[in-house]
């Protein structure tokens, strides 16, 4: 999106700088020789910005123009594109949220007095904005409220890659908002489950435990909350492969996971549990009835329907 442009008002443009006229360029008798927006080049710079520059235009015409009457060509282009932010400001994209849910500790049943309420979801941008040159953000974020909402295509793409956070959004029992279109997505959420869960979950946990082992050797400390969530992820992955759904609440594992979170469990015991879970994961992978790949065709059909419905003024 566009960025706010900061230009030093005392900057002196050097000879050879391409500039854009912010006013009509007039010649003898006040006749307009070049319109506002004409591009020229500085051929003479003043000692300070209280005096005029001399700017030559492509036809050879030269005119005295003051600092406030010209802008560097590069900055002018950025200024034009920064209108994207103004265009987005005309659309409250939070009004286009079609799905809002609670994830994280409260959804898992692992919250404590200090736990935040983490909300995630999906938004469907209006078609005219999505099709425009300015485009739309892949994600809306409100850090103060612990909220994040993905543009529908971004959400679907991550779900097809078996992103654990996205899959948990689809299976959390704590749904706050679901439009009819979002309800349709929830009805096909099993389309995103495949053997890819094994590679995604397993690979992430192994790489993170390797890093945590290094932290423990180097500093003698680890982030126990992160350790807990890695174990929870393995537990979740095993269930996905065995039963074909994503468990969100930890249920019978709650106390053991909370002990890890508090740092009450020995690292050796946690790592031993991890190894056992990896073996269970391997066995579940061998026996799973999940397909090799998610249902891309079904996901694509949903996206096309969503795109067509984005023509409506309200979120479908």
PDB file of C-alpha atoms in Angstrom:
ATOM      1  CA  UNK A   1       0.000   0.000   0.000  1.00  0.00           C
ATOM      2  CA  UNK A   2       1.017   3.612  -0.180  1.00  0.00           C
ATOM      3  CA  UNK A   3       3.521   5.119   2.197  1.00  0.00           C
ATOM      4  CA  UNK A   4       3.611   8.579   3.649  1.00  0.00           C
ATOM      5  CA  UNK A   5       6.313  10.606   1.890  1.00  0.00           C
ATOM      6  CA  UNK A   6       8.623  12.772   3.976  1.00  0.00           C
ATOM      7  CA  UNK A   7      10.644  15.334   2.016  1.00  0.00           C
ATOM      8  CA  UNK A   8      13.059  17.783   3.595  1.00  0.00           C
ATOM      9  CA  UNK A   9      11.515  21.201   2.817  1.00  0.00           C
ATOM     10  CA  UNK A  10      14.995  22.768   2.803  1.00  0.00           C
ATOM     11  CA  UNK A  11      16.337  20.366   0.192  1.00  0.00           C
ATOM     12  CA  UNK A  12      17.820  22.156  -2.824  1.00  0.00           C
ATOM     13  CA  UNK A  13      17.209  20.273  -6.067  1.00  0.00           C
ATOM     14  CA  UNK A  14      20.440  19.980  -8.000  1.00  0.00           C
ATOM     15  CA  UNK A  15      20.860  20.754 -11.693  1.00  0.00           C
ATOM     16  CA  UNK A  16      19.636  17.823 -13.753  1.00  0.00           C
ATOM     17  CA  UNK A  17      16.870  16.806 -11.313  1.00  0.00           C
ATOM     18  CA  UNK A  18      13.625  15.863 -13.048  1.00  0.00           C
ATOM     19  CA  UNK A  19      10.683  17.688 -11.532  1.00  0.00           C
ATOM     20  CA  UNK A  20       6.931  17.958 -11.999  1.00  0.00           C
ATOM     21  CA  UNK A  21       5.165  21.315 -12.112  1.00  0.00           C
ATOM     22  CA  UNK A  22       2.442  21.620  -9.471  1.00  0.00           C
ATOM     23  CA  UNK A  23       1.054  24.731 -11.171  1.00  0.00           C
ATOM     24  CA  UNK A  24       0.297  25.776 -14.705  1.00  0.00           C
ATOM     25  CA  UNK A  25       3.448  27.022 -16.417  1.00  0.00           C
ATOM     26  CA  UNK A  26       2.795  30.392 -18.038  1.00  0.00           C
ATOM     27  CA  UNK A  27       4.721  32.360 -20.598  1.00  0.00           C
ATOM     28  CA  UNK A  28       4.466  35.848 -22.077  1.00  0.00           C
ATOM     29  CA  UNK A  29       1.147  37.526 -21.422  1.00  0.00           C
ATOM     30  CA  UNK A  30       0.141  34.881 -18.884  1.00  0.00           C
ATOM     31  CA  UNK A  31      -0.548  32.291 -21.569  1.00  0.00           C
ATOM     32  CA  UNK A  32      -0.446  28.678 -20.342  1.00  0.00           C
ATOM     33  CA  UNK A  33       2.505  27.009 -22.044  1.00  0.00           C
ATOM     34  CA  UNK A  34       2.468  23.761 -20.060  1.00  0.00           C
ATOM     35  CA  UNK A  35      -0.303  22.310 -17.869  1.00  0.00           C
ATOM     36  CA  UNK A  36       0.014  21.364 -14.259  1.00  0.00           C
ATOM     37  CA  UNK A  37       1.785  17.993 -14.086  1.00  0.00           C
ATOM     38  CA  UNK A  38       4.252  18.777 -16.861  1.00  0.00           C
ATOM     39  CA  UNK A  39       7.724  17.257 -16.445  1.00  0.00           C
ATOM     40  CA  UNK A  40      10.867  19.346 -16.752  1.00  0.00           C
ATOM     41  CA  UNK A  41      14.471  19.362 -15.631  1.00  0.00           C
ATOM     42  CA  UNK A  42      16.248  21.811 -13.330  1.00  0.00           C
ATOM     43  CA  UNK A  43      18.846  23.777 -15.291  1.00  0.00           C
ATOM     44  CA  UNK A  44      19.622  26.311 -12.591  1.00  0.00           C
ATOM     45  CA  UNK A  45      19.343  25.928  -8.822  1.00  0.00           C
ATOM     46  CA  UNK A  46      18.953  28.846  -6.385  1.00  0.00           C
ATOM     47  CA  UNK A  47      21.140  29.429  -3.354  1.00  0.00           C
ATOM     48  CA  UNK A  48      18.093  28.928  -1.111  1.00  0.00           C
ATOM     49  CA  UNK A  49      14.447  28.026  -1.441  1.00  0.00           C
ATOM     50  CA  UNK A  50      13.319  31.644  -1.184  1.00  0.00           C
ATOM     51  CA  UNK A  51      14.326  32.094  -4.811  1.00  0.00           C
ATOM     52  CA  UNK A  52      13.124  30.428  -8.003  1.00  0.00           C
ATOM     53  CA  UNK A  53      14.570  27.495  -9.881  1.00  0.00           C
ATOM     54  CA  UNK A  54      14.939  27.581 -13.622  1.00  0.00           C
ATOM     55  CA  UNK A  55      13.207  24.593 -15.183  1.00  0.00           C
ATOM     56  CA  UNK A  56      13.453  23.544 -18.827  1.00  0.00           C
ATOM     57  CA  UNK A  57      10.658  21.569 -20.471  1.00  0.00           C
ATOM     58  CA  UNK A  58      10.983  19.101 -23.380  1.00  0.00           C
ATOM     59  CA  UNK A  59      10.111  21.746 -25.980  1.00  0.00           C
ATOM     60  CA  UNK A  60      12.980  23.918 -24.757  1.00  0.00           C
ATOM     61  CA  UNK A  61      10.762  26.411 -22.921  1.00  0.00           C
ATOM     62  CA  UNK A  62      12.265  27.561 -19.626  1.00  0.00           C
ATOM     63  CA  UNK A  63      10.359  28.993 -16.668  1.00  0.00           C
ATOM     64  CA  UNK A  64      11.204  30.263 -13.181  1.00  0.00           C
ATOM     65  CA  UNK A  65       9.417  28.117 -10.589  1.00  0.00           C
ATOM     66  CA  UNK A  66       9.635  28.276  -6.807  1.00  0.00           C
ATOM     67  CA  UNK A  67      10.185  25.339  -4.489  1.00  0.00           C
ATOM     68  CA  UNK A  68       6.504  25.032  -3.586  1.00  0.00           C
ATOM     69  CA  UNK A  69       5.591  24.932  -7.290  1.00  0.00           C
ATOM     70  CA  UNK A  70       7.610  21.824  -8.171  1.00  0.00           C
ATOM     71  CA  UNK A  71       8.219  18.339  -6.817  1.00  0.00           C
ATOM     72  CA  UNK A  72      10.777  15.698  -7.733  1.00  0.00           C
ATOM     73  CA  UNK A  73       9.410  13.293 -10.336  1.00  0.00           C
ATOM     74  CA  UNK A  74      10.172  10.254  -8.150  1.00  0.00           C
ATOM     75  CA  UNK A  75       8.307  11.766  -5.205  1.00  0.00           C
ATOM     76  CA  UNK A  76       5.403  12.709  -7.449  1.00  0.00           C
ATOM     77  CA  UNK A  77       4.999   9.085  -8.560  1.00  0.00           C
ATOM     78  CA  UNK A  78       5.062   7.905  -4.961  1.00  0.00           C
ATOM     79  CA  UNK A  79       2.502  10.520  -4.020  1.00  0.00           C
ATOM     80  CA  UNK A  80       0.129   9.311  -6.729  1.00  0.00           C
ATOM     81  CA  UNK A  81       0.425   5.699  -5.594  1.00  0.00           C
ATOM     82  CA  UNK A  82      -0.009   6.703  -1.961  1.00  0.00           C
ATOM     83  CA  UNK A  83      -3.629   7.432  -2.853  1.00  0.00           C
ATOM     84  CA  UNK A  84      -4.105   3.697  -2.315  1.00  0.00           C
ATOM     85  CA  UNK A  85      -4.184   4.367   1.406  1.00  0.00           C
ATOM     86  CA  UNK A  86      -6.840   7.017   0.880  1.00  0.00           C
ATOM     87  CA  UNK A  87      -8.882   4.607  -1.210  1.00  0.00           C
ATOM     88  CA  UNK A  88      -8.618   1.917   1.457  1.00  0.00           C
ATOM     89  CA  UNK A  89      -9.689   4.472   4.059  1.00  0.00           C
ATOM     90  CA  UNK A  90     -12.954   4.833   2.127  1.00  0.00           C
ATOM     91  CA  UNK A  91     -13.648   1.141   2.749  1.00  0.00           C
ATOM     92  CA  UNK A  92     -13.859  -0.158   6.302  1.00  0.00           C
ATOM     93  CA  UNK A  93     -12.559  -3.623   5.535  1.00  0.00           C
ATOM     94  CA  UNK A  94     -13.502  -4.781   9.033  1.00  0.00           C
ATOM     95  CA  UNK A  95     -17.101  -4.509   7.818  1.00  0.00           C
ATOM     96  CA  UNK A  96     -16.195  -7.200   5.282  1.00  0.00           C
ATOM     97  CA  UNK A  97     -15.323  -9.849   7.877  1.00  0.00           C
ATOM     98  CA  UNK A  98     -17.246 -13.023   7.076  1.00  0.00           C
ATOM     99  CA  UNK A  99     -15.744 -15.221   9.793  1.00  0.00           C
ATOM    100  CA  UNK A 100     -14.507 -14.429  13.282  1.00  0.00           C
ATOM    101  CA  UNK A 101     -13.427 -17.001  15.845  1.00  0.00           C
ATOM    102  CA  UNK A 102     -11.400 -17.368  19.041  1.00  0.00           C
ATOM    103  CA  UNK A 103      -8.202 -19.415  18.919  1.00  0.00           C
ATOM    104  CA  UNK A 104      -5.192 -19.767  21.216  1.00  0.00           C
ATOM    105  CA  UNK A 105      -5.163 -20.665  24.874  1.00  0.00           C
ATOM    106  CA  UNK A 106      -8.858 -19.966  25.503  1.00  0.00           C
ATOM    107  CA  UNK A 107      -9.909 -22.194  22.634  1.00  0.00           C
ATOM    108  CA  UNK A 108      -7.467 -24.919  23.686  1.00  0.00           C
ATOM    109  CA  UNK A 109      -8.684 -24.832  27.294  1.00  0.00           C
ATOM    110  CA  UNK A 110      -5.197 -23.813  28.467  1.00  0.00           C
ATOM    111  CA  UNK A 111      -5.903 -20.254  29.544  1.00  0.00           C
ATOM    112  CA  UNK A 112      -4.885 -18.634  32.796  1.00  0.00           C
ATOM    113  CA  UNK A 113      -5.585 -15.253  34.369  1.00  0.00           C
ATOM    114  CA  UNK A 114      -3.116 -13.535  32.044  1.00  0.00           C
ATOM    115  CA  UNK A 115      -4.336 -15.086  28.787  1.00  0.00           C
ATOM    116  CA  UNK A 116      -5.541 -12.793  26.008  1.00  0.00           C
ATOM    117  CA  UNK A 117      -8.501 -13.458  23.761  1.00  0.00           C
ATOM    118  CA  UNK A 118      -7.002 -14.147  20.335  1.00  0.00           C
ATOM    119  CA  UNK A 119      -9.431 -13.603  17.477  1.00  0.00           C
ATOM    120  CA  UNK A 120      -8.761 -14.709  13.916  1.00  0.00           C
ATOM    121  CA  UNK A 121     -10.839 -14.943  10.798  1.00  0.00           C
ATOM    122  CA  UNK A 122     -11.479 -14.110   7.174  1.00  0.00           C
ATOM    123  CA  UNK A 123     -12.498 -11.003   5.290  1.00  0.00           C
ATOM    124  CA  UNK A 124     -13.816 -10.739   1.752  1.00  0.00           C
ATOM    125  CA  UNK A 125     -12.880  -7.414   0.132  1.00  0.00           C
ATOM    126  CA  UNK A 126     -15.308  -5.636  -2.194  1.00  0.00           C
ATOM    127  CA  UNK A 127     -14.718  -6.595  -5.802  1.00  0.00           C
ATOM    128  CA  UNK A 128     -14.027  -3.072  -7.083  1.00  0.00           C
ATOM    129  CA  UNK A 129     -11.257  -2.566  -4.552  1.00  0.00           C
ATOM    130  CA  UNK A 130      -9.785  -6.019  -5.099  1.00  0.00           C
ATOM    131  CA  UNK A 131      -9.722  -5.470  -8.859  1.00  0.00           C
ATOM    132  CA  UNK A 132      -8.249  -1.973  -8.605  1.00  0.00           C
ATOM    133  CA  UNK A 133      -4.619  -1.028  -9.127  1.00  0.00           C
ATOM    134  CA  UNK A 134      -4.281  -0.543  -5.391  1.00  0.00           C
ATOM    135  CA  UNK A 135      -5.267  -4.068  -4.414  1.00  0.00           C
ATOM    136  CA  UNK A 136      -6.065  -5.186  -0.884  1.00  0.00           C
ATOM    137  CA  UNK A 137      -3.972  -6.288   2.111  1.00  0.00           C
ATOM    138  CA  UNK A 138      -3.483 -10.006   2.647  1.00  0.00           C
ATOM    139  CA  UNK A 139      -4.150  -9.525   6.336  1.00  0.00           C
ATOM    140  CA  UNK A 140      -5.915  -7.047   8.619  1.00  0.00           C
ATOM    141  CA  UNK A 141      -4.218  -6.737  11.992  1.00  0.00           C
ATOM    142  CA  UNK A 142      -5.266  -5.060  15.213  1.00  0.00           C
ATOM    143  CA  UNK A 143      -2.476  -5.757  17.682  1.00  0.00           C
ATOM    144  CA  UNK A 144      -4.182  -3.938  20.536  1.00  0.00           C
ATOM    145  CA  UNK A 145      -7.227  -6.191  20.279  1.00  0.00           C
ATOM    146  CA  UNK A 146      -5.210  -9.347  19.432  1.00  0.00           C
ATOM    147  CA  UNK A 147      -7.076  -9.692  16.136  1.00  0.00           C
ATOM    148  CA  UNK A 148      -6.007 -10.797  12.653  1.00  0.00           C
ATOM    149  CA  UNK A 149      -8.170 -11.466   9.603  1.00  0.00           C
ATOM    150  CA  UNK A 150      -6.875 -12.962   6.366  1.00  0.00           C
ATOM    151  CA  UNK A 151      -8.139 -12.119   2.893  1.00  0.00           C
ATOM    152  CA  UNK A 152     -10.121 -15.143   1.759  1.00  0.00           C
ATOM    153  CA  UNK A 153      -7.662 -16.356  -0.897  1.00  0.00           C
ATOM    154  CA  UNK A 154      -4.724 -16.056   1.491  1.00  0.00           C
ATOM    155  CA  UNK A 155      -6.657 -18.029   4.091  1.00  0.00           C
ATOM    156  CA  UNK A 156      -7.533 -20.796   1.645  1.00  0.00           C
ATOM    157  CA  UNK A 157      -3.967 -21.033   0.369  1.00  0.00           C
ATOM    158  CA  UNK A 158      -2.590 -21.474   3.882  1.00  0.00           C
ATOM    159  CA  UNK A 159      -5.295 -23.999   4.738  1.00  0.00           C
ATOM    160  CA  UNK A 160      -4.359 -26.057   1.669  1.00  0.00           C
ATOM    161  CA  UNK A 161      -0.767 -26.095   2.936  1.00  0.00           C
ATOM    162  CA  UNK A 162      -1.988 -27.534   6.265  1.00  0.00           C
ATOM    163  CA  UNK A 163      -1.007 -24.451   8.266  1.00  0.00           C
ATOM    164  CA  UNK A 164      -1.899 -25.463  11.855  1.00  0.00           C
ATOM    165  CA  UNK A 165      -3.115 -22.015  12.885  1.00  0.00           C
ATOM    166  CA  UNK A 166      -5.461 -21.842   9.908  1.00  0.00           C
ATOM    167  CA  UNK A 167      -6.816 -25.350  10.365  1.00  0.00           C
ATOM    168  CA  UNK A 168      -7.517 -24.565  14.016  1.00  0.00           C
ATOM    169  CA  UNK A 169      -9.532 -21.536  12.865  1.00  0.00           C
ATOM    170  CA  UNK A 170     -11.750 -23.879  10.887  1.00  0.00           C
ATOM    171  CA  UNK A 171     -12.246 -26.293  13.780  1.00  0.00           C
ATOM    172  CA  UNK A 172     -12.353 -24.076  16.872  1.00  0.00           C
ATOM    173  CA  UNK A 173     -15.579 -24.477  18.869  1.00  0.00           C
ATOM    174  CA  UNK A 174     -15.513 -20.749  19.685  1.00  0.00           C
ATOM    175  CA  UNK A 175     -17.084 -19.115  16.621  1.00  0.00           C
ATOM    176  CA  UNK A 176     -18.330 -15.560  17.079  1.00  0.00           C
ATOM    177  CA  UNK A 177     -19.309 -14.574  13.526  1.00  0.00           C
ATOM    178  CA  UNK A 178     -20.054 -16.730  10.491  1.00  0.00           C
ATOM    179  CA  UNK A 179     -21.966 -15.358   7.513  1.00  0.00           C
ATOM    180  CA  UNK A 180     -23.755 -17.822   5.206  1.00  0.00           C
ATOM    181  CA  UNK A 181     -20.665 -17.883   2.965  1.00  0.00           C
ATOM    182  CA  UNK A 182     -18.446 -18.701   5.949  1.00  0.00           C
ATOM    183  CA  UNK A 183     -20.873 -21.417   7.047  1.00  0.00           C
ATOM    184  CA  UNK A 184     -20.448 -22.953   3.602  1.00  0.00           C
ATOM    185  CA  UNK A 185     -16.687 -22.956   4.072  1.00  0.00           C
ATOM    186  CA  UNK A 186     -17.016 -24.626   7.462  1.00  0.00           C
ATOM    187  CA  UNK A 187     -19.183 -27.303   5.876  1.00  0.00           C
ATOM    188  CA  UNK A 188     -16.300 -28.289   3.566  1.00  0.00           C
ATOM    189  CA  UNK A 189     -13.456 -27.862   6.054  1.00  0.00           C
ATOM    190  CA  UNK A 190     -12.467 -31.519   5.761  1.00  0.00           C
ATOM    191  CA  UNK A 191     -11.388 -30.697   2.189  1.00  0.00           C
ATOM    192  CA  UNK A 192      -8.243 -29.160   3.644  1.00  0.00           C
ATOM    193  CA  UNK A 193      -7.163 -32.250   5.564  1.00  0.00           C
ATOM    194  CA  UNK A 194      -4.654 -34.547   3.901  1.00  0.00           C
ATOM    195  CA  UNK A 195      -1.421 -36.390   4.549  1.00  0.00           C
ATOM    196  CA  UNK A 196       0.305 -33.020   4.239  1.00  0.00           C
ATOM    197  CA  UNK A 197      -0.578 -32.525   7.907  1.00  0.00           C
ATOM    198  CA  UNK A 198       2.095 -35.088   8.730  1.00  0.00           C
ATOM    199  CA  UNK A 199       4.853 -33.282   6.859  1.00  0.00           C
ATOM    200  CA  UNK A 200       3.856 -29.805   8.012  1.00  0.00           C
ATOM    201  CA  UNK A 201       3.321 -30.543  11.702  1.00  0.00           C
ATOM    202  CA  UNK A 202       6.141 -33.062  12.084  1.00  0.00           C
ATOM    203  CA  UNK A 203       8.724 -30.956  10.286  1.00  0.00           C
ATOM    204  CA  UNK A 204       7.901 -27.842  12.270  1.00  0.00           C
ATOM    205  CA  UNK A 205       8.055 -29.591  15.647  1.00  0.00           C
ATOM    206  CA  UNK A 206      11.361 -31.291  14.877  1.00  0.00           C
ATOM    207  CA  UNK A 207      13.016 -28.058  13.717  1.00  0.00           C
ATOM    208  CA  UNK A 208      11.739 -26.152  16.745  1.00  0.00           C
ATOM    209  CA  UNK A 209      12.837 -28.781  19.253  1.00  0.00           C
ATOM    210  CA  UNK A 210      16.295 -28.755  17.698  1.00  0.00           C
ATOM    211  CA  UNK A 211      16.411 -24.998  18.198  1.00  0.00           C
ATOM    212  CA  UNK A 212      15.096 -25.263  21.764  1.00  0.00           C
ATOM    213  CA  UNK A 213      17.722 -27.888  22.606  1.00  0.00           C
ATOM    214  CA  UNK A 214      20.366 -25.433  21.431  1.00  0.00           C
ATOM    215  CA  UNK A 215      18.851 -22.669  23.563  1.00  0.00           C
ATOM    216  CA  UNK A 216      18.904 -24.949  26.575  1.00  0.00           C
ATOM    217  CA  UNK A 217      22.567 -25.803  26.037  1.00  0.00           C
ATOM    218  CA  UNK A 218      23.593 -22.192  25.430  1.00  0.00           C
ATOM    219  CA  UNK A 219      21.478 -20.310  27.958  1.00  0.00           C
ATOM    220  CA  UNK A 220      20.028 -22.946  30.250  1.00  0.00           C
ATOM    221  CA  UNK A 221      16.521 -21.614  29.473  1.00  0.00           C
ATOM    222  CA  UNK A 222      13.676 -22.337  27.091  1.00  0.00           C
ATOM    223  CA  UNK A 223      10.272 -20.777  26.543  1.00  0.00           C
ATOM    224  CA  UNK A 224       8.110 -23.378  28.185  1.00  0.00           C
ATOM    225  CA  UNK A 225       4.890 -22.038  26.699  1.00  0.00           C
ATOM    226  CA  UNK A 226       6.349 -22.652  23.255  1.00  0.00           C
ATOM    227  CA  UNK A 227       7.425 -26.156  24.288  1.00  0.00           C
ATOM    228  CA  UNK A 228       3.888 -26.871  25.458  1.00  0.00           C
ATOM    229  CA  UNK A 229       2.372 -25.780  22.159  1.00  0.00           C
ATOM    230  CA  UNK A 230       4.782 -27.981  20.205  1.00  0.00           C
ATOM    231  CA  UNK A 231       3.670 -31.027  22.176  1.00  0.00           C
ATOM    232  CA  UNK A 232       0.043 -29.956  21.700  1.00  0.00           C
ATOM    233  CA  UNK A 233       0.681 -29.727  17.956  1.00  0.00           C
ATOM    234  CA  UNK A 234       1.936 -33.307  17.845  1.00  0.00           C
ATOM    235  CA  UNK A 235      -1.091 -34.500  19.800  1.00  0.00           C
ATOM    236  CA  UNK A 236      -3.320 -32.644  17.346  1.00  0.00           C
ATOM    237  CA  UNK A 237      -1.553 -34.061  14.297  1.00  0.00           C
ATOM    238  CA  UNK A 238      -1.940 -37.647  15.502  1.00  0.00           C
ATOM    239  CA  UNK A 239      -5.683 -37.118  15.939  1.00  0.00           C
ATOM    240  CA  UNK A 240      -6.051 -35.500  12.519  1.00  0.00           C
ATOM    241  CA  UNK A 241      -4.484 -38.520  10.814  1.00  0.00           C
ATOM    242  CA  UNK A 242      -6.372 -41.068  12.907  1.00  0.00           C
ATOM    243  CA  UNK A 243      -9.817 -39.488  13.089  1.00  0.00           C
ATOM    244  CA  UNK A 244     -10.002 -36.932  10.266  1.00  0.00           C
ATOM    245  CA  UNK A 245     -10.678 -33.783  12.267  1.00  0.00           C
ATOM    246  CA  UNK A 246      -8.580 -31.128  14.015  1.00  0.00           C
ATOM    247  CA  UNK A 247      -8.914 -31.278  17.815  1.00  0.00           C
ATOM    248  CA  UNK A 248      -8.695 -27.848  19.379  1.00  0.00           C
ATOM    249  CA  UNK A 249      -9.484 -28.399  23.045  1.00  0.00           C
ATOM    250  CA  UNK A 250      -6.814 -30.508  24.713  1.00  0.00           C
ATOM    251  CA  UNK A 251      -9.192 -32.251  27.114  1.00  0.00           C
ATOM    252  CA  UNK A 252      -7.410 -35.178  28.875  1.00  0.00           C
ATOM    253  CA  UNK A 253      -3.928 -33.748  28.237  1.00  0.00           C
ATOM    254  CA  UNK A 254      -4.684 -30.404  29.868  1.00  0.00           C
ATOM    255  CA  UNK A 255      -2.943 -30.851  33.226  1.00  0.00           C
ATOM    256  CA  UNK A 256       0.168 -32.379  31.721  1.00  0.00           C
ATOM    257  CA  UNK A 257       0.432 -29.568  29.176  1.00  0.00           C
ATOM    258  CA  UNK A 258      -0.095 -26.889  31.826  1.00  0.00           C
ATOM    259  CA  UNK A 259       2.717 -28.436  33.882  1.00  0.00           C
ATOM    260  CA  UNK A 260       5.016 -27.954  30.882  1.00  0.00           C
ATOM    261  CA  UNK A 261       3.803 -24.379  30.454  1.00  0.00           C
ATOM    262  CA  UNK A 262       4.636 -23.614  34.100  1.00  0.00           C
ATOM    263  CA  UNK A 263       8.096 -25.152  33.727  1.00  0.00           C
ATOM    264  CA  UNK A 264       7.280 -27.889  36.228  1.00  0.00           C
ATOM    265  CA  UNK A 265       8.231 -30.721  33.860  1.00  0.00           C
ATOM    266  CA  UNK A 266      11.823 -31.819  33.324  1.00  0.00           C
ATOM    267  CA  UNK A 267      13.170 -31.261  29.833  1.00  0.00           C
ATOM    268  CA  UNK A 268      14.172 -34.916  29.569  1.00  0.00           C
ATOM    269  CA  UNK A 269      10.601 -36.036  30.336  1.00  0.00           C
ATOM    270  CA  UNK A 270       9.108 -33.617  27.805  1.00  0.00           C
ATOM    271  CA  UNK A 271      11.565 -34.678  25.117  1.00  0.00           C
ATOM    272  CA  UNK A 272      10.811 -38.339  25.822  1.00  0.00           C
ATOM    273  CA  UNK A 273       7.070 -37.634  25.391  1.00  0.00           C
ATOM    274  CA  UNK A 274       7.856 -35.873  22.114  1.00  0.00           C
ATOM    275  CA  UNK A 275       9.714 -38.920  20.798  1.00  0.00           C
ATOM    276  CA  UNK A 276       6.798 -41.195  21.724  1.00  0.00           C
ATOM    277  CA  UNK A 277       4.393 -38.854  19.947  1.00  0.00           C
ATOM    278  CA  UNK A 278       6.580 -38.797  16.839  1.00  0.00           C
ATOM    279  CA  UNK A 279       6.355 -42.596  16.746  1.00  0.00           C
ATOM    280  CA  UNK A 280       2.568 -42.421  17.113  1.00  0.00           C
ATOM    281  CA  UNK A 281       2.504 -39.831  14.352  1.00  0.00           C
ATOM    282  CA  UNK A 282       4.539 -42.127  12.085  1.00  0.00           C
ATOM    283  CA  UNK A 283       2.155 -45.009  12.741  1.00  0.00           C
ATOM    284  CA  UNK A 284      -0.880 -42.824  12.162  1.00  0.00           C
ATOM    285  CA  UNK A 285       0.597 -41.658   8.870  1.00  0.00           C
ATOM    286  CA  UNK A 286       1.026 -45.227   7.697  1.00  0.00           C
ATOM    287  CA  UNK A 287      -2.571 -46.106   8.568  1.00  0.00           C
ATOM    288  CA  UNK A 288      -4.423 -42.860   7.770  1.00  0.00           C
ATOM    289  CA  UNK A 289      -7.306 -42.792   5.315  1.00  0.00           C
ATOM    290  CA  UNK A 290      -6.728 -39.121   4.529  1.00  0.00           C
ATOM    291  CA  UNK A 291      -5.927 -38.372   0.881  1.00  0.00           C
ATOM    292  CA  UNK A 292      -2.423 -37.562  -0.318  1.00  0.00           C
ATOM    293  CA  UNK A 293      -3.451 -34.011  -1.179  1.00  0.00           C
ATOM    294  CA  UNK A 294      -6.203 -31.643  -0.092  1.00  0.00           C
ATOM    295  CA  UNK A 295      -9.179 -31.024  -2.361  1.00  0.00           C
ATOM    296  CA  UNK A 296      -7.836 -28.095  -4.399  1.00  0.00           C
ATOM    297  CA  UNK A 297     -10.765 -28.233  -6.818  1.00  0.00           C
ATOM    298  CA  UNK A 298     -13.354 -27.860  -4.077  1.00  0.00           C
ATOM    299  CA  UNK A 299     -11.407 -25.020  -2.466  1.00  0.00           C
ATOM    300  CA  UNK A 300     -11.089 -23.285  -5.815  1.00  0.00           C
ATOM    301  CA  UNK A 301     -14.818 -23.608  -6.485  1.00  0.00           C
ATOM    302  CA  UNK A 302     -15.499 -21.970  -3.129  1.00  0.00           C
ATOM    303  CA  UNK A 303     -13.083 -19.134  -3.906  1.00  0.00           C
ATOM    304  CA  UNK A 304     -14.767 -18.458  -7.256  1.00  0.00           C
ATOM    305  CA  UNK A 305     -18.146 -18.304  -5.542  1.00  0.00           C
ATOM    306  CA  UNK A 306     -16.738 -15.949  -2.921  1.00  0.00           C
ATOM    307  CA  UNK A 307     -15.257 -13.691  -5.593  1.00  0.00           C
ATOM    308  CA  UNK A 308     -18.611 -13.475  -7.393  1.00  0.00           C
ATOM    309  CA  UNK A 309     -20.421 -12.695  -4.158  1.00  0.00           C
ATOM    310  CA  UNK A 310     -17.924  -9.889  -3.443  1.00  0.00           C
ATOM    311  CA  UNK A 311     -19.896  -7.749  -5.890  1.00  0.00           C
ATOM    312  CA  UNK A 312     -22.497  -7.291  -3.163  1.00  0.00           C
ATOM    313  CA  UNK A 313     -22.247  -4.201  -0.975  1.00  0.00           C
ATOM    314  CA  UNK A 314     -22.477  -6.169   2.273  1.00  0.00           C
ATOM    315  CA  UNK A 315     -20.369  -9.134   3.299  1.00  0.00           C
ATOM    316  CA  UNK A 316     -22.140 -12.288   2.007  1.00  0.00           C
TER     317      UNK A 316
END
